[in-house]
mmCIF file of C-alpha atoms in Angstrom:
data_model
loop_
_atom_site.group_PDB
_atom_site.id
_atom_site.type_symbol
_atom_site.label_atom_id
_atom_site.label_comp_id
_atom_site.label_asym_id
_atom_site.label_seq_id
_atom_site.Cartn_x
_atom_site.Cartn_y
_atom_site.Cartn_z
ATOM 1 C CA UNK A 103 13.528 17.156 -81.317
ATOM 2 C CA UNK A 104 16.021 16.069 -79.971
ATOM 3 C CA UNK A 105 16.383 12.370 -79.246
ATOM 4 C CA UNK A 106 15.318 11.697 -76.093
ATOM 5 C CA UNK A 107 12.250 13.503 -77.048
ATOM 6 C CA UNK A 108 12.091 11.901 -80.588
ATOM 7 C CA UNK A 109 12.248 8.559 -78.913
ATOM 8 C CA UNK A 110 9.742 9.144 -76.316
ATOM 9 C CA UNK A 111 7.259 10.684 -79.030
ATOM 10 C CA UNK A 112 7.909 7.236 -80.858
ATOM 11 C CA UNK A 113 7.170 5.173 -78.298
ATOM 12 C CA UNK A 114 3.779 6.931 -77.028
ATOM 13 C CA UNK A 115 2.353 7.086 -80.771
ATOM 14 C CA UNK A 116 3.119 3.604 -81.213
ATOM 15 C CA UNK A 117 1.785 2.444 -77.689
ATOM 16 C CA UNK A 118 -1.101 5.162 -77.921
ATOM 17 C CA UNK A 119 -4.113 4.357 -75.870
ATOM 18 C CA UNK A 120 -6.696 2.939 -78.346
ATOM 19 C CA UNK A 121 -9.289 5.343 -76.233
ATOM 20 C CA UNK A 122 -7.823 8.340 -77.658
ATOM 21 C CA UNK A 123 -9.199 10.346 -80.448
ATOM 22 C CA UNK A 124 -5.625 10.466 -81.142
ATOM 23 C CA UNK A 125 -5.600 6.857 -82.045
ATOM 24 C CA UNK A 126 -8.256 7.087 -84.598
ATOM 25 C CA UNK A 127 -6.335 9.659 -86.384
ATOM 26 C CA UNK A 128 -5.068 7.174 -88.544
ATOM 27 C CA UNK A 129 -2.387 9.398 -90.488
ATOM 28 C CA UNK A 130 1.231 8.525 -89.987
ATOM 29 C CA UNK A 131 3.610 11.471 -89.996
ATOM 30 C CA UNK A 132 3.100 13.380 -92.737
ATOM 31 C CA UNK A 133 6.478 13.185 -94.387
ATOM 32 C CA UNK A 134 7.692 15.327 -97.061
ATOM 33 C CA UNK A 135 8.819 13.227 -99.971
ATOM 34 C CA UNK A 136 10.720 15.337 -103.147
ATOM 35 C CA UNK A 137 9.708 13.828 -106.707
ATOM 36 C CA UNK A 138 12.377 14.389 -109.272
ATOM 37 C CA UNK A 139 12.039 18.341 -110.162
ATOM 38 C CA UNK A 140 12.569 18.620 -106.476
ATOM 39 C CA UNK A 141 8.517 19.653 -105.822
ATOM 40 C CA UNK A 142 7.876 18.413 -101.907
ATOM 41 C CA UNK A 143 4.803 17.004 -101.467
ATOM 42 C CA UNK A 144 3.097 15.208 -98.470
ATOM 43 C CA UNK A 145 2.942 11.697 -98.601
ATOM 44 C CA UNK A 146 0.062 10.178 -95.905
ATOM 45 C CA UNK A 147 -0.669 6.285 -94.520
ATOM 46 C CA UNK A 148 -2.941 4.218 -92.819
ATOM 47 C CA UNK A 149 -1.636 2.982 -89.190
ATOM 48 C CA UNK A 150 -4.495 1.081 -88.929
ATOM 49 C CA UNK A 151 -2.728 -2.268 -89.906
ATOM 50 C CA UNK A 152 0.113 -1.322 -87.545
ATOM 51 C CA UNK A 153 -2.650 -2.784 -84.865
ATOM 52 C CA UNK A 154 -2.622 -6.243 -86.927
ATOM 53 C CA UNK A 155 -0.606 -9.186 -85.494
ATOM 54 C CA UNK A 156 2.267 -8.330 -88.161
ATOM 55 C CA UNK A 157 1.781 -4.523 -87.400
ATOM 56 C CA UNK A 158 2.736 -5.199 -83.505
ATOM 57 C CA UNK A 159 5.117 -7.759 -84.254
ATOM 58 C CA UNK A 160 7.205 -4.771 -86.003
ATOM 59 C CA UNK A 161 5.971 -2.526 -84.066
ATOM 60 C CA UNK A 162 7.882 -4.644 -81.045
ATOM 61 C CA UNK A 163 10.686 -5.440 -82.581
ATOM 62 C CA UNK A 164 11.554 -1.874 -83.212
ATOM 63 C CA UNK A 165 10.549 -0.745 -79.853
ATOM 64 C CA UNK A 166 13.203 -3.260 -78.822
ATOM 65 C CA UNK A 167 15.719 -2.101 -81.029
ATOM 66 C CA UNK A 168 14.841 1.589 -79.751
ATOM 67 C CA UNK A 169 15.575 1.009 -76.456
ATOM 68 C CA UNK A 170 18.663 -0.464 -76.958
ATOM 69 C CA UNK A 171 20.396 2.111 -78.870
ATOM 70 C CA UNK A 172 20.505 -0.343 -81.620
ATOM 71 C CA UNK A 173 17.876 2.016 -83.742
ATOM 72 C CA UNK A 174 17.324 5.631 -84.072
ATOM 73 C CA UNK A 175 14.099 6.849 -83.822
ATOM 74 C CA UNK A 176 13.430 8.532 -86.414
ATOM 75 C CA UNK A 177 14.688 5.346 -88.825
ATOM 76 C CA UNK A 178 11.997 3.125 -86.825
ATOM 77 C CA UNK A 179 9.641 5.602 -87.973
ATOM 78 C CA UNK A 180 10.000 5.473 -91.627
ATOM 79 C CA UNK A 181 10.569 1.674 -91.354
ATOM 80 C CA UNK A 182 6.816 2.168 -89.660
ATOM 81 C CA UNK A 183 5.987 4.321 -92.447
ATOM 82 C CA UNK A 184 7.077 2.058 -95.369
ATOM 83 C CA UNK A 185 5.196 -1.028 -93.627
ATOM 84 C CA UNK A 186 2.033 1.042 -93.850
ATOM 85 C CA UNK A 187 2.453 1.405 -97.600
ATOM 86 C CA UNK A 188 3.672 -2.345 -98.407
ATOM 87 C CA UNK A 189 0.746 -3.597 -95.946
ATOM 88 C CA UNK A 190 -1.728 -0.891 -97.679
ATOM 89 C CA UNK A 191 -0.272 -1.994 -101.525
ATOM 90 C CA UNK A 192 -0.545 -5.893 -100.581
ATOM 91 C CA UNK A 193 -3.608 -5.818 -99.373
ATOM 92 C CA UNK A 194 -5.307 -3.280 -102.229
ATOM 93 C CA UNK A 195 -3.143 -5.705 -105.238
ATOM 94 C CA UNK A 196 -2.283 -8.718 -104.171
ATOM 95 C CA UNK A 197 -5.492 -10.049 -101.592
ATOM 96 C CA UNK A 198 -8.755 -11.394 -103.891
ATOM 97 C CA UNK A 199 -10.637 -12.744 -101.403
ATOM 98 C CA UNK A 200 -14.507 -10.955 -100.920
ATOM 99 C CA UNK A 201 -15.823 -12.315 -98.021
ATOM 100 C CA UNK A 202 -19.510 -10.727 -97.322
ATOM 101 C CA UNK A 203 -20.365 -9.657 -93.200
ATOM 102 C CA UNK A 204 -23.953 -10.020 -91.549
ATOM 103 C CA UNK A 205 -24.211 -9.023 -88.298
ATOM 104 C CA UNK A 206 -26.590 -7.058 -85.512
ATOM 105 C CA UNK A 207 -25.082 -3.672 -85.535
ATOM 106 C CA UNK A 208 -24.589 -2.689 -81.482
ATOM 107 C CA UNK A 209 -22.603 0.622 -82.223
ATOM 108 C CA UNK A 210 -21.575 2.957 -84.925
ATOM 109 C CA UNK A 211 -19.099 5.976 -84.286
ATOM 110 C CA UNK A 212 -18.053 8.127 -86.991
ATOM 111 C CA UNK A 213 -14.882 10.200 -85.966
ATOM 112 C CA UNK A 214 -11.857 11.541 -87.994
ATOM 113 C CA UNK A 215 -13.006 10.363 -91.109
ATOM 114 C CA UNK A 216 -12.730 7.080 -89.636
ATOM 115 C CA UNK A 217 -15.684 4.776 -89.240
ATOM 116 C CA UNK A 218 -15.706 2.157 -85.857
ATOM 117 C CA UNK A 219 -18.665 -0.558 -85.808
ATOM 118 C CA UNK A 220 -19.101 -2.955 -82.850
ATOM 119 C CA UNK A 221 -21.158 -5.511 -84.467
ATOM 120 C CA UNK A 222 -22.746 -8.890 -82.843
ATOM 121 C CA UNK A 223 -23.519 -12.393 -83.645
ATOM 122 C CA UNK A 224 -21.603 -11.038 -87.117
ATOM 123 C CA UNK A 225 -21.015 -14.353 -89.751
ATOM 124 C CA UNK A 226 -18.351 -13.851 -92.389
ATOM 125 C CA UNK A 227 -18.686 -15.733 -95.528
ATOM 126 C CA UNK A 228 -15.671 -16.241 -97.716
ATOM 127 C CA UNK A 229 -16.567 -18.862 -101.184
ATOM 128 C CA UNK A 230 -15.234 -21.769 -99.376
ATOM 129 C CA UNK A 231 -16.042 -21.554 -95.545
ATOM 130 C CA UNK A 232 -17.608 -19.528 -92.759
ATOM 131 C CA UNK A 233 -16.677 -18.303 -89.706
ATOM 132 C CA UNK A 234 -18.925 -16.460 -86.559
ATOM 133 C CA UNK A 235 -18.126 -14.358 -83.786
ATOM 134 C CA UNK A 236 -20.326 -13.647 -81.327
ATOM 135 C CA UNK A 237 -18.775 -9.088 -81.387
ATOM 136 C CA UNK A 238 -16.091 -8.205 -83.179
ATOM 137 C CA UNK A 239 -15.157 -4.568 -84.169
ATOM 138 C CA UNK A 240 -14.573 -3.117 -87.338
ATOM 139 C CA UNK A 241 -12.222 -0.059 -87.662
ATOM 140 C CA UNK A 242 -12.526 1.413 -91.338
ATOM 141 C CA UNK A 243 -10.237 4.608 -92.537
ATOM 142 C CA UNK A 244 -11.789 6.060 -95.795
ATOM 143 C CA UNK A 245 -10.124 4.887 -99.059
ATOM 144 C CA UNK A 246 -10.528 7.989 -100.703
ATOM 145 C CA UNK A 247 -8.286 9.749 -98.781
ATOM 146 C CA UNK A 248 -5.158 8.064 -99.906
ATOM 147 C CA UNK A 249 -6.022 8.815 -103.362
ATOM 148 C CA UNK A 250 -4.041 11.542 -104.178
ATOM 149 C CA UNK B 10 -4.374 -67.656 -129.274
ATOM 150 C CA UNK B 11 -6.381 -66.671 -126.223
ATOM 151 C CA UNK B 12 -5.457 -63.085 -125.041
ATOM 152 C CA UNK B 13 -3.568 -62.647 -121.897
ATOM 153 C CA UNK B 14 -6.182 -61.884 -118.983
ATOM 154 C CA UNK B 15 -5.070 -57.835 -117.997
ATOM 155 C CA UNK B 16 -5.991 -58.709 -114.092
ATOM 156 C CA UNK B 17 -3.944 -61.110 -112.683
ATOM 157 C CA UNK B 18 -2.757 -60.679 -109.288
ATOM 158 C CA UNK B 19 0.770 -59.636 -109.872
ATOM 159 C CA UNK B 20 -1.556 -56.612 -111.438
ATOM 160 C CA UNK B 21 -4.473 -56.166 -109.346
ATOM 161 C CA UNK B 22 -1.483 -55.854 -106.330
ATOM 162 C CA UNK B 23 0.463 -52.923 -107.764
ATOM 163 C CA UNK B 24 -2.700 -50.904 -109.155
ATOM 164 C CA UNK B 25 -3.902 -51.650 -104.791
ATOM 165 C CA UNK B 26 -0.813 -50.172 -104.095
ATOM 166 C CA UNK B 27 -1.008 -47.541 -106.176
ATOM 167 C CA UNK B 28 -4.238 -47.095 -105.301
ATOM 168 C CA UNK B 29 -3.097 -47.172 -101.402
ATOM 169 C CA UNK B 30 -0.349 -45.423 -101.810
ATOM 170 C CA UNK B 31 -2.790 -42.259 -103.425
ATOM 171 C CA UNK B 32 -5.548 -42.412 -100.956
ATOM 172 C CA UNK B 33 -2.679 -42.225 -98.212
ATOM 173 C CA UNK B 34 -1.201 -38.681 -99.748
ATOM 174 C CA UNK B 35 -4.927 -37.382 -100.511
ATOM 175 C CA UNK B 36 -5.334 -38.391 -96.944
ATOM 176 C CA UNK B 37 -2.233 -36.030 -95.559
ATOM 177 C CA UNK B 38 -3.305 -33.870 -98.100
ATOM 178 C CA UNK B 39 -6.469 -33.220 -96.416
ATOM 179 C CA UNK B 40 -5.168 -33.747 -93.410
ATOM 180 C CA UNK B 41 -2.785 -30.814 -93.849
ATOM 181 C CA UNK B 42 -5.933 -28.926 -95.119
ATOM 182 C CA UNK B 43 -7.972 -29.354 -92.045
ATOM 183 C CA UNK B 44 -5.212 -28.457 -90.083
ATOM 184 C CA UNK B 45 -5.131 -25.338 -91.645
ATOM 185 C CA UNK B 46 -8.246 -24.076 -90.858
ATOM 186 C CA UNK B 47 -8.393 -24.360 -95.194
ATOM 187 C CA UNK B 48 -6.320 -22.054 -97.311
ATOM 188 C CA UNK B 49 -6.739 -18.884 -95.475
ATOM 189 C CA UNK B 50 -3.811 -19.217 -93.215
ATOM 190 C CA UNK B 51 -1.425 -20.808 -95.518
ATOM 191 C CA UNK B 52 -2.853 -17.497 -97.644
ATOM 192 C CA UNK B 53 -2.371 -14.916 -94.673
ATOM 193 C CA UNK B 54 1.468 -16.388 -94.098
ATOM 194 C CA UNK B 55 2.450 -16.143 -97.958
ATOM 195 C CA UNK B 56 1.177 -12.730 -97.823
ATOM 196 C CA UNK B 57 3.210 -11.510 -94.353
ATOM 197 C CA UNK B 58 6.057 -13.106 -95.859
ATOM 198 C CA UNK B 59 5.763 -11.442 -98.866
ATOM 199 C CA UNK B 60 5.192 -7.896 -97.123
ATOM 200 C CA UNK B 61 7.821 -7.990 -94.856
ATOM 201 C CA UNK B 62 10.851 -9.124 -96.975
ATOM 202 C CA UNK B 63 8.921 -5.798 -98.793
ATOM 203 C CA UNK B 64 9.612 -3.651 -96.111
ATOM 204 C CA UNK B 65 12.988 -4.729 -95.768
ATOM 205 C CA UNK B 66 14.375 -4.542 -99.394
ATOM 206 C CA UNK B 67 12.489 -1.106 -99.400
ATOM 207 C CA UNK B 68 13.895 -0.268 -96.062
ATOM 208 C CA UNK B 69 17.495 -1.447 -97.603
ATOM 209 C CA UNK B 70 16.976 0.443 -101.057
ATOM 210 C CA UNK B 71 16.019 4.053 -99.107
ATOM 211 C CA UNK B 72 18.653 3.714 -95.506
ATOM 212 C CA UNK B 73 20.845 1.240 -96.435
ATOM 213 C CA UNK B 74 21.899 2.679 -99.729
ATOM 214 C CA UNK B 75 22.049 6.290 -98.213
ATOM 215 C CA UNK B 76 24.153 4.888 -95.363
ATOM 216 C CA UNK B 77 21.695 5.590 -92.568
ATOM 217 C CA UNK B 78 21.524 2.532 -91.604
ATOM 218 C CA UNK B 79 23.842 -0.925 -91.356
ATOM 219 C CA UNK B 80 23.091 -3.535 -93.409
ATOM 220 C CA UNK B 81 23.799 -5.904 -90.286
ATOM 221 C CA UNK B 82 21.079 -3.488 -87.814
ATOM 222 C CA UNK B 83 18.176 -3.825 -91.301
ATOM 223 C CA UNK B 84 18.941 -8.144 -91.402
ATOM 224 C CA UNK B 85 18.432 -8.556 -87.048
ATOM 225 C CA UNK B 86 14.994 -6.609 -87.394
ATOM 226 C CA UNK B 87 14.009 -8.614 -89.969
ATOM 227 C CA UNK B 88 15.216 -12.223 -88.346
ATOM 228 C CA UNK B 89 13.493 -10.324 -84.895
ATOM 229 C CA UNK B 90 10.180 -9.469 -86.661
ATOM 230 C CA UNK B 91 9.997 -13.236 -88.182
ATOM 231 C CA UNK B 92 10.819 -14.373 -85.141
ATOM 232 C CA UNK B 93 8.185 -12.935 -83.281
ATOM 233 C CA UNK B 94 5.625 -13.754 -86.162
ATOM 234 C CA UNK B 95 6.262 -17.031 -86.118
ATOM 235 C CA UNK B 96 6.181 -17.147 -82.412
ATOM 236 C CA UNK B 97 2.591 -15.477 -82.566
ATOM 237 C CA UNK B 98 1.665 -18.163 -84.982
ATOM 238 C CA UNK B 99 1.009 -16.157 -87.942
ATOM 239 C CA UNK B 100 3.647 -17.375 -90.873
ATOM 240 C CA UNK B 101 5.206 -20.158 -91.113
ATOM 241 C CA UNK B 102 8.558 -20.901 -90.757
ATOM 242 C CA UNK B 103 10.802 -22.371 -87.830
ATOM 243 C CA UNK B 104 12.776 -19.862 -85.859
ATOM 244 C CA UNK B 105 17.145 -20.159 -85.490
ATOM 245 C CA UNK B 106 18.158 -20.950 -81.818
ATOM 246 C CA UNK B 107 21.269 -20.239 -82.610
ATOM 247 C CA UNK B 108 20.741 -16.680 -83.082
ATOM 248 C CA UNK B 109 22.123 -14.463 -79.970
ATOM 249 C CA UNK B 110 18.843 -12.555 -80.128
ATOM 250 C CA UNK B 111 16.827 -14.857 -78.763
ATOM 251 C CA UNK B 112 15.998 -14.717 -75.560
ATOM 252 C CA UNK B 113 13.300 -15.676 -73.385
ATOM 253 C CA UNK B 114 11.183 -11.991 -74.086
ATOM 254 C CA UNK B 115 8.261 -10.629 -73.190
ATOM 255 C CA UNK B 116 5.244 -12.324 -74.520
ATOM 256 C CA UNK B 117 3.712 -10.907 -77.301
ATOM 257 C CA UNK B 118 -0.171 -11.897 -76.772
ATOM 258 C CA UNK B 119 -1.007 -10.950 -73.532
ATOM 259 C CA UNK B 120 -4.621 -10.830 -74.030
ATOM 260 C CA UNK B 121 -5.849 -9.796 -70.946
ATOM 261 C CA UNK B 122 -3.322 -7.251 -69.877
ATOM 262 C CA UNK B 123 -5.055 -4.207 -68.860
ATOM 263 C CA UNK B 124 -2.363 -2.739 -68.430
ATOM 264 C CA UNK B 125 -3.151 0.688 -70.472
ATOM 265 C CA UNK B 126 0.239 1.284 -71.189
ATOM 266 C CA UNK B 127 0.276 -1.885 -73.714
ATOM 267 C CA UNK B 128 -1.272 -0.710 -76.296
ATOM 268 C CA UNK B 129 -0.754 -3.648 -78.473
ATOM 269 C CA UNK B 130 -1.890 -6.511 -75.597
ATOM 270 C CA UNK B 131 -5.252 -5.343 -76.586
ATOM 271 C CA UNK B 132 -6.016 -7.786 -79.628
ATOM 272 C CA UNK B 133 -3.984 -10.359 -79.729
ATOM 273 C CA UNK B 134 -6.303 -13.024 -81.241
ATOM 274 C CA UNK B 135 -3.995 -14.226 -83.873
ATOM 275 C CA UNK B 136 -2.382 -16.678 -82.386
ATOM 276 C CA UNK B 137 -2.714 -19.776 -84.454
ATOM 277 C CA UNK B 138 -3.335 -23.344 -83.035
ATOM 278 C CA UNK B 139 -2.665 -24.983 -85.960
ATOM 279 C CA UNK B 140 -0.386 -27.656 -84.952
ATOM 280 C CA UNK B 141 2.113 -27.478 -88.126
ATOM 281 C CA UNK B 142 3.755 -24.780 -86.966
ATOM 282 C CA UNK B 143 6.564 -25.639 -85.064
ATOM 283 C CA UNK B 144 6.938 -25.585 -81.236
ATOM 284 C CA UNK B 145 9.110 -23.260 -80.231
ATOM 285 C CA UNK B 146 11.502 -23.238 -77.218
ATOM 286 C CA UNK B 147 10.150 -20.960 -75.170
ATOM 287 C CA UNK B 148 7.526 -23.275 -74.300
ATOM 288 C CA UNK B 149 4.879 -21.252 -74.252
ATOM 289 C CA UNK B 150 2.143 -22.902 -72.677
ATOM 290 C CA UNK B 151 -1.057 -21.764 -75.017
ATOM 291 C CA UNK B 152 -4.296 -21.858 -72.278
ATOM 292 C CA UNK B 153 -6.710 -18.839 -72.362
ATOM 293 C CA UNK B 154 -9.021 -17.924 -69.488
ATOM 294 C CA UNK B 155 -12.084 -17.075 -71.504
ATOM 295 C CA UNK B 156 -10.988 -17.895 -75.508
ATOM 296 C CA UNK B 157 -8.742 -21.311 -74.519
ATOM 297 C CA UNK B 158 -5.965 -18.708 -75.244
ATOM 298 C CA UNK B 159 -3.169 -17.876 -71.776
ATOM 299 C CA UNK B 160 0.324 -17.096 -71.832
ATOM 300 C CA UNK B 161 1.632 -16.870 -68.490
ATOM 301 C CA UNK B 162 3.112 -13.552 -68.078
ATOM 302 C CA UNK B 163 7.527 -13.945 -67.315
ATOM 303 C CA UNK B 164 8.413 -9.896 -66.995
ATOM 304 C CA UNK B 165 7.317 -9.660 -63.887
ATOM 305 C CA UNK B 166 3.769 -8.744 -61.008
ATOM 306 C CA UNK B 167 0.408 -9.539 -62.434
ATOM 307 C CA UNK B 168 -0.867 -6.130 -64.112
ATOM 308 C CA UNK B 169 -3.938 -5.326 -61.873
ATOM 309 C CA UNK B 170 -4.641 -1.997 -63.062
ATOM 310 C CA UNK B 171 -8.217 -0.990 -62.551
ATOM 311 C CA UNK B 172 -9.266 1.147 -65.147
ATOM 312 C CA UNK B 173 -10.376 3.616 -62.332
ATOM 313 C CA UNK B 174 -7.172 4.618 -61.901
ATOM 314 C CA UNK B 175 -6.373 6.776 -65.084
ATOM 315 C CA UNK B 176 -9.982 8.359 -64.885
ATOM 316 C CA UNK B 177 -9.872 11.754 -63.889
ATOM 317 C CA UNK B 178 -11.416 12.382 -60.200
ATOM 318 C CA UNK B 179 -14.066 14.611 -59.498
ATOM 319 C CA UNK B 180 -14.776 14.960 -56.195
ATOM 320 C CA UNK B 181 -17.234 18.248 -55.961
ATOM 321 C CA UNK B 182 -19.384 16.791 -59.417
ATOM 322 C CA UNK B 183 -22.594 18.027 -58.650
ATOM 323 C CA UNK B 184 -23.794 18.417 -62.595
ATOM 324 C CA UNK B 185 -23.099 14.415 -62.976
ATOM 325 C CA UNK B 186 -23.697 11.478 -60.855
ATOM 326 C CA UNK B 187 -24.369 8.144 -61.087
ATOM 327 C CA UNK B 188 -28.231 9.002 -62.095
ATOM 328 C CA UNK B 189 -27.094 10.244 -65.248
ATOM 329 C CA UNK B 190 -24.922 6.539 -65.967
ATOM 330 C CA UNK B 191 -26.297 4.847 -69.601
ATOM 331 C CA UNK B 192 -28.092 1.942 -68.143
ATOM 332 C CA UNK B 193 -28.676 -0.102 -71.464
ATOM 333 C CA UNK B 194 -26.411 -2.268 -72.876
ATOM 334 C CA UNK B 195 -23.096 -1.633 -71.118
ATOM 335 C CA UNK B 196 -20.584 -2.690 -73.789
ATOM 336 C CA UNK B 197 -17.723 -0.276 -73.154
ATOM 337 C CA UNK B 198 -15.791 -0.931 -76.580
ATOM 338 C CA UNK B 199 -12.003 0.195 -75.393
ATOM 339 C CA UNK B 200 -12.511 -3.417 -73.738
ATOM 340 C CA UNK B 201 -10.654 -6.486 -74.837
ATOM 341 C CA UNK B 202 -13.323 -7.418 -77.813
ATOM 342 C CA UNK B 203 -10.687 -10.507 -79.488
ATOM 343 C CA UNK B 204 -11.962 -9.762 -82.317
ATOM 344 C CA UNK B 205 -11.079 -6.396 -84.696
ATOM 345 C CA UNK B 206 -11.147 -6.323 -88.764
ATOM 346 C CA UNK B 207 -8.569 -2.799 -89.496
ATOM 347 C CA UNK B 208 -9.727 -2.206 -93.174
ATOM 348 C CA UNK B 209 -11.010 0.785 -95.478
ATOM 349 C CA UNK B 210 -14.141 2.114 -96.454
ATOM 350 C CA UNK B 211 -15.492 2.727 -100.329
ATOM 351 C CA UNK B 212 -18.943 4.006 -98.655
ATOM 352 C CA UNK B 213 -21.381 3.559 -96.192
ATOM 353 C CA UNK B 214 -24.649 3.676 -95.993
ATOM 354 C CA UNK B 215 -28.257 3.898 -94.267
ATOM 355 C CA UNK B 216 -31.688 2.894 -94.681
ATOM 356 C CA UNK B 217 -33.920 3.823 -91.190
ATOM 357 C CA UNK B 218 -32.089 0.580 -89.116
ATOM 358 C CA UNK B 219 -30.105 -1.368 -91.785
ATOM 359 C CA UNK B 220 -26.768 -0.355 -92.925
ATOM 360 C CA UNK B 221 -24.839 -0.986 -95.950
ATOM 361 C CA UNK B 222 -21.030 -0.819 -96.347
ATOM 362 C CA UNK B 223 -18.502 -1.554 -98.835
ATOM 363 C CA UNK B 224 -14.971 -2.156 -97.013
ATOM 364 C CA UNK B 225 -11.778 -3.288 -98.663
ATOM 365 C CA UNK B 226 -8.285 -4.138 -98.153
ATOM 366 C CA UNK B 227 -8.571 -5.371 -94.624
ATOM 367 C CA UNK B 228 -7.251 -7.739 -92.366
ATOM 368 C CA UNK B 229 -9.590 -9.559 -90.132
ATOM 369 C CA UNK B 230 -8.523 -11.191 -86.810
ATOM 370 C CA UNK B 231 -10.949 -13.572 -85.735
ATOM 371 C CA UNK B 232 -11.610 -17.077 -83.688
ATOM 372 C CA UNK B 233 -7.826 -16.775 -83.478
ATOM 373 C CA UNK B 234 -7.378 -16.563 -87.557
ATOM 374 C CA UNK B 235 -5.045 -14.064 -89.508
ATOM 375 C CA UNK B 236 -7.643 -13.548 -92.596
ATOM 376 C CA UNK B 237 -6.817 -10.881 -95.317
ATOM 377 C CA UNK B 238 -9.734 -9.317 -97.562
ATOM 378 C CA UNK B 239 -9.907 -7.436 -100.623
ATOM 379 C CA UNK B 240 -13.009 -6.475 -101.203
ATOM 380 C CA UNK B 241 -16.223 -7.232 -98.503
ATOM 381 C CA UNK B 242 -19.615 -6.189 -98.537
ATOM 382 C CA UNK B 243 -21.328 -5.280 -95.364
ATOM 383 C CA UNK B 244 -25.148 -5.986 -94.239
ATOM 384 C CA UNK B 245 -25.822 -4.278 -90.599
ATOM 385 C CA UNK B 246 -28.823 -4.163 -88.469
ATOM 386 C CA UNK B 247 -28.825 -1.558 -86.283
#
């Protein structure tokens, strides 16, 4: 893929409309990596954390740098993939908070191994605090897909 | 000899002074905590800072040492990323205003932006109204139309693109018309629901209308806060 197409592809991937089914496919680009004896294997990451504030800040930063030519789209994608890995790893091992959620389930959808729920009048309780929201969207990928 | 009384006026004053000092410090801490909305904000801030440092250092190992990427570019990336997160209010810190890469950029948080091309504008509720966070030079006024939050658009004319402009148009459609509209509870979940949770699921079960799920490794962006969780049990009623 030439640089221009790659750049457009990068931008399109980063800012795909949420209503596209493609967006629900939370797998990143299948990168081929090589282990110590040269066997190739495919690394998959979850892209969904890119929609968080930290992910959006990174995506915007990378987009600005790609647009200005400071950074190549290929490298930008590699940084994003690294973000996916770091974010997932931090949430799985460094965060210790446990929460319970209760609410009225308004909508559910299961597509491409991704559950999407819309809850109404939801209550989130952790050990020291509680939050209430009138409406919340939950997007959840299958945790088993990451275990190789 | 009669023992000296312990509670003279002098010692009393000293204790009173120390007591008041302690009260002041505790009060200060309590004030701090209230502004932080509990410990979550600082936990999230620390976690995000750690994550960004991890991404940068791993990218350095992968890309800079192999010569594909310049260290200066990586440093600029890190600085810009940090700055945006501070502006968004999800991490603590001060913005280096002397940096050349500090222009008036497009405001990150456009909550009501209906422009479908900018998908990242959809779920911006990460602004923390924590008074702790230093105000930026941009002087963003944070005042919403619906939630108490609004950042004036500075990148051109207001985007009032109706969603129908992008919908496929079919004039000779006989089989489907407005009689087939789904009348009940017209909720379009692709519009701005400002509260969003991104996570993984271990299982999702349901029994009649009772749903039970186990979620993990999640980011919650609710009520203008960023809360991270390792595990969640959900009980929903359909």
